[in-house]
């Protein structure tokens, strides 16, 4: 579940405008670039949010909401996962389908939290539209303000410094399993042994 309710995001001011992107429709190139940029978290704002099905003016949502046709919801979700596979290293945002206030107006709500395995890249051309020339060169996408753009050389250097500065012990090991905890031997009287036992207990092991 995305912790911030969509109603709060659309009507409140709890999130800075440059952390929210409203899209009236599904545009794979723009949206995947923005997902990649939020994951890179260039300004250390802890990522951001994308809402598909909302028209915007001056960074604010326009009511009444446009919504996404119900028959397109499944295909768009599948395509988001498909195109996110082009992000290197792979990054998948949290995603929810929202029936806004049970009105039959459907939105696709993405939470793109700051990544921990970056910096992240995505091709300039994720989806080839008619008449467009394909450009599969990988770019580091960032949001220095409210605009998604590819990073310049000095900004790329800053991205590497940012991700390399995360202490090893604070990095997430996405390949770890509960077996790693179960088989790791700790002294019986160690406080960490108590934490280990607690994790195993709540995990059903």
CSV table of C-alpha atoms in Angstrom, one decimal:
chain,number,residue,atom,x,y,z
A,1,UNK,CA,0.0,0.0,0.0
A,2,UNK,CA,1.1,3.5,-0.7
A,3,UNK,CA,1.2,5.4,2.6
A,4,UNK,CA,0.0,8.7,1.3
A,5,UNK,CA,-3.7,8.6,0.4
A,6,UNK,CA,-4.5,9.9,-3.1
A,7,UNK,CA,-7.1,12.3,-1.7
A,8,UNK,CA,-4.4,13.9,0.5
A,9,UNK,CA,-2.1,14.2,-2.4
A,10,UNK,CA,-4.6,15.7,-4.8
A,11,UNK,CA,-6.2,18.2,-2.4
A,12,UNK,CA,-3.6,18.9,0.2
A,13,UNK,CA,-0.2,20.5,0.2
A,14,UNK,CA,1.7,18.0,2.2
A,15,UNK,CA,4.1,17.2,-0.7
A,16,UNK,CA,6.2,19.7,-2.6
A,17,UNK,CA,5.1,20.2,-6.3
A,18,UNK,CA,8.4,19.0,-7.6
A,19,UNK,CA,7.8,15.6,-6.0
A,20,UNK,CA,4.5,15.0,-7.8
A,21,UNK,CA,3.9,14.5,-11.5
A,22,UNK,CA,0.4,14.4,-12.9
A,23,UNK,CA,-0.2,12.7,-16.3
A,24,UNK,CA,-3.4,12.9,-18.2
A,25,UNK,CA,-2.6,9.7,-20.1
A,26,UNK,CA,-0.1,6.9,-20.4
A,27,UNK,CA,3.1,8.1,-22.0
A,28,UNK,CA,5.8,5.4,-21.5
A,29,UNK,CA,8.8,7.5,-22.4
A,30,UNK,CA,8.0,10.4,-20.1
A,31,UNK,CA,6.7,8.3,-17.2
A,32,UNK,CA,9.6,5.8,-17.2
A,33,UNK,CA,12.1,8.7,-17.3
A,34,UNK,CA,10.3,10.2,-14.3
A,35,UNK,CA,10.3,6.9,-12.4
A,36,UNK,CA,14.0,6.6,-13.0
A,37,UNK,CA,14.6,10.3,-11.9
A,38,UNK,CA,12.6,9.8,-8.6
A,39,UNK,CA,14.6,6.6,-7.9
A,40,UNK,CA,17.8,8.6,-8.3
A,41,UNK,CA,16.5,11.2,-5.8
A,42,UNK,CA,19.0,13.8,-6.9
A,43,UNK,CA,17.8,16.4,-4.5
A,44,UNK,CA,17.4,14.0,-1.6
A,45,UNK,CA,13.6,14.5,-1.3
A,46,UNK,CA,12.9,10.8,-0.9
A,47,UNK,CA,11.5,10.2,-4.3
A,48,UNK,CA,8.1,11.2,-5.5
A,49,UNK,CA,4.6,10.3,-6.8
A,50,UNK,CA,3.1,10.0,-10.3
A,51,UNK,CA,-0.6,10.0,-10.9
A,52,UNK,CA,-1.9,8.9,-14.3
A,53,UNK,CA,-5.3,10.1,-15.3
A,54,UNK,CA,-5.0,13.7,-14.0
A,55,UNK,CA,-4.7,16.9,-16.0
A,56,UNK,CA,-2.5,19.5,-14.5
A,57,UNK,CA,-2.1,23.3,-14.7
A,58,UNK,CA,0.9,25.0,-13.1
A,59,UNK,CA,1.7,21.8,-11.2
A,60,UNK,CA,-1.7,21.4,-9.7
A,61,UNK,CA,-4.4,18.8,-10.5
A,62,UNK,CA,-7.4,20.0,-12.5
A,63,UNK,CA,-10.9,19.0,-11.3
A,64,UNK,CA,-13.0,17.2,-12.3
A,65,UNK,CA,-10.5,14.5,-12.8
A,66,UNK,CA,-10.1,12.9,-16.3
A,67,UNK,CA,-9.4,9.3,-15.1
A,68,UNK,CA,-8.1,6.3,-17.1
A,69,UNK,CA,-10.6,4.2,-19.0
A,70,UNK,CA,-11.3,1.1,-17.0
A,71,UNK,CA,-10.6,-1.2,-20.0
A,72,UNK,CA,-7.0,0.2,-20.2
A,73,UNK,CA,-6.1,-0.3,-16.5
A,74,UNK,CA,-4.7,-3.9,-16.8
A,75,UNK,CA,-2.7,-3.3,-20.0
A,76,UNK,CA,-1.1,-0.1,-18.6
A,77,UNK,CA,-0.1,-1.8,-15.4
A,78,UNK,CA,1.5,-4.6,-17.4
A,79,UNK,CA,3.3,-2.1,-19.7
A,80,UNK,CA,4.6,-0.2,-16.6
A,81,UNK,CA,6.2,-3.4,-15.3
A,82,UNK,CA,7.5,-4.3,-18.8
A,83,UNK,CA,9.1,-0.9,-19.4
A,84,UNK,CA,10.5,-0.7,-15.9
A,85,UNK,CA,12.6,-3.7,-16.8
A,86,UNK,CA,14.6,-1.3,-19.0
A,87,UNK,CA,15.7,0.7,-16.0
A,88,UNK,CA,19.2,-0.3,-15.0
A,89,UNK,CA,19.5,-1.6,-12.3
A,90,UNK,CA,15.9,-2.8,-12.3
A,91,UNK,CA,13.5,-0.6,-10.3
A,92,UNK,CA,9.8,-1.1,-9.8
A,93,UNK,CA,7.7,1.5,-8.1
A,94,UNK,CA,4.7,0.8,-5.8
A,95,UNK,CA,1.5,0.9,-7.8
A,96,UNK,CA,-2.2,1.1,-7.0
A,97,UNK,CA,-5.4,1.4,-9.0
A,98,UNK,CA,-7.6,4.0,-7.4
A,99,UNK,CA,-11.4,4.4,-7.9
A,100,UNK,CA,-11.4,8.0,-6.8
A,101,UNK,CA,-14.0,8.4,-4.0
A,102,UNK,CA,-15.9,5.4,-5.5
A,103,UNK,CA,-16.9,7.7,-8.4
A,104,UNK,CA,-15.9,5.3,-11.2
A,105,UNK,CA,-13.0,7.6,-12.1
A,106,UNK,CA,-10.0,5.4,-12.1
A,107,UNK,CA,-6.4,6.6,-11.5
A,108,UNK,CA,-3.1,4.8,-11.6
A,109,UNK,CA,-1.1,5.9,-8.6
A,110,UNK,CA,2.7,5.3,-8.4
A,111,UNK,CA,5.0,5.8,-5.5
A,112,UNK,CA,8.6,6.1,-6.6
A,113,UNK,CA,10.6,6.0,-3.4
A,114,UNK,CA,14.3,6.8,-3.4
A,115,UNK,CA,16.3,3.8,-4.7
A,116,UNK,CA,19.2,2.1,-2.8
A,117,UNK,CA,21.0,0.4,-5.7
A,118,UNK,CA,21.6,3.3,-8.1
A,119,UNK,CA,22.4,5.4,-9.8
A,120,UNK,CA,19.7,4.4,-12.2
A,121,UNK,CA,19.6,4.7,-16.0
A,122,UNK,CA,16.9,4.3,-18.6
A,123,UNK,CA,16.9,4.5,-22.4
A,124,UNK,CA,16.0,7.8,-24.0
A,125,UNK,CA,13.5,5.8,-26.1
A,126,UNK,CA,11.6,3.4,-24.0
A,127,UNK,CA,8.7,3.1,-26.4
A,128,UNK,CA,9.0,3.8,-30.1
A,129,UNK,CA,6.2,6.0,-31.3
A,130,UNK,CA,5.3,6.3,-35.0
A,131,UNK,CA,7.7,8.6,-36.7
A,132,UNK,CA,10.2,8.5,-33.9
A,133,UNK,CA,13.8,7.5,-34.3
A,134,UNK,CA,14.9,4.9,-31.7
A,135,UNK,CA,17.6,6.0,-29.2
A,136,UNK,CA,18.4,3.2,-26.8
A,137,UNK,CA,21.3,5.0,-25.2
A,138,UNK,CA,21.0,4.8,-21.4
A,139,UNK,CA,20.7,8.1,-19.6
A,140,UNK,CA,20.8,9.0,-15.9
A,141,UNK,CA,17.5,10.8,-15.3
A,142,UNK,CA,17.1,13.4,-12.5
A,143,UNK,CA,14.6,16.0,-11.3
A,144,UNK,CA,16.6,19.0,-10.1
A,145,UNK,CA,13.3,20.9,-9.8
A,146,UNK,CA,9.9,19.9,-11.3
A,147,UNK,CA,11.3,18.9,-14.7
A,148,UNK,CA,12.7,15.5,-15.5
A,149,UNK,CA,15.9,15.7,-17.5
A,150,UNK,CA,19.0,13.6,-18.3
A,151,UNK,CA,21.9,14.3,-16.0
A,152,UNK,CA,25.0,16.2,-17.3
A,153,UNK,CA,28.5,14.9,-16.4
A,154,UNK,CA,29.0,16.8,-13.2
A,155,UNK,CA,25.5,15.7,-12.1
A,156,UNK,CA,26.3,12.1,-12.9
A,157,UNK,CA,29.4,12.4,-10.7
A,158,UNK,CA,27.2,13.7,-7.9
A,159,UNK,CA,24.8,10.8,-8.3
A,160,UNK,CA,27.7,8.3,-7.9
A,161,UNK,CA,29.0,10.1,-4.9
A,162,UNK,CA,25.5,10.1,-3.4
A,163,UNK,CA,25.0,6.3,-3.8
A,164,UNK,CA,28.6,5.4,-2.9
A,165,UNK,CA,28.2,7.4,0.4
A,166,UNK,CA,25.6,5.0,1.7
A,167,UNK,CA,27.3,2.8,4.3
A,168,UNK,CA,27.5,-0.8,3.4
A,169,UNK,CA,25.6,-1.9,6.5
A,170,UNK,CA,22.7,0.4,5.5
A,171,UNK,CA,22.3,-1.0,2.0
A,172,UNK,CA,19.5,-3.4,1.3
A,173,UNK,CA,20.4,-6.9,0.2
A,174,UNK,CA,17.5,-7.8,-2.1
A,175,UNK,CA,18.7,-11.3,-2.5
A,176,UNK,CA,18.6,-12.1,1.2
A,177,UNK,CA,16.0,-14.6,2.5
A,178,UNK,CA,14.7,-15.7,5.9
A,179,UNK,CA,17.1,-18.6,5.7
A,180,UNK,CA,20.0,-16.2,5.9
A,181,UNK,CA,18.8,-15.1,9.3
A,182,UNK,CA,17.9,-18.6,10.4
A,183,UNK,CA,21.3,-20.2,9.7
A,184,UNK,CA,23.4,-17.3,10.9
A,185,UNK,CA,24.9,-18.3,14.2
A,186,UNK,CA,24.9,-15.8,17.1
A,187,UNK,CA,25.9,-16.1,20.8
A,188,UNK,CA,22.9,-17.2,22.8
A,189,UNK,CA,23.1,-14.2,25.2
A,190,UNK,CA,23.7,-11.7,22.4
A,191,UNK,CA,21.0,-8.9,22.1
A,192,UNK,CA,21.2,-9.6,18.3
A,193,UNK,CA,20.2,-13.2,19.0
A,194,UNK,CA,17.0,-12.0,20.6
A,195,UNK,CA,16.3,-9.9,17.6
A,196,UNK,CA,17.0,-12.9,15.3
A,197,UNK,CA,14.6,-15.0,17.3
A,198,UNK,CA,11.9,-12.3,17.2
A,199,UNK,CA,12.2,-12.0,13.4
A,200,UNK,CA,12.0,-15.7,12.9
A,201,UNK,CA,8.9,-15.8,15.3
A,202,UNK,CA,6.9,-13.1,13.4
A,203,UNK,CA,7.9,-14.7,10.1
A,204,UNK,CA,6.4,-18.0,11.1
A,205,UNK,CA,9.7,-19.8,11.2
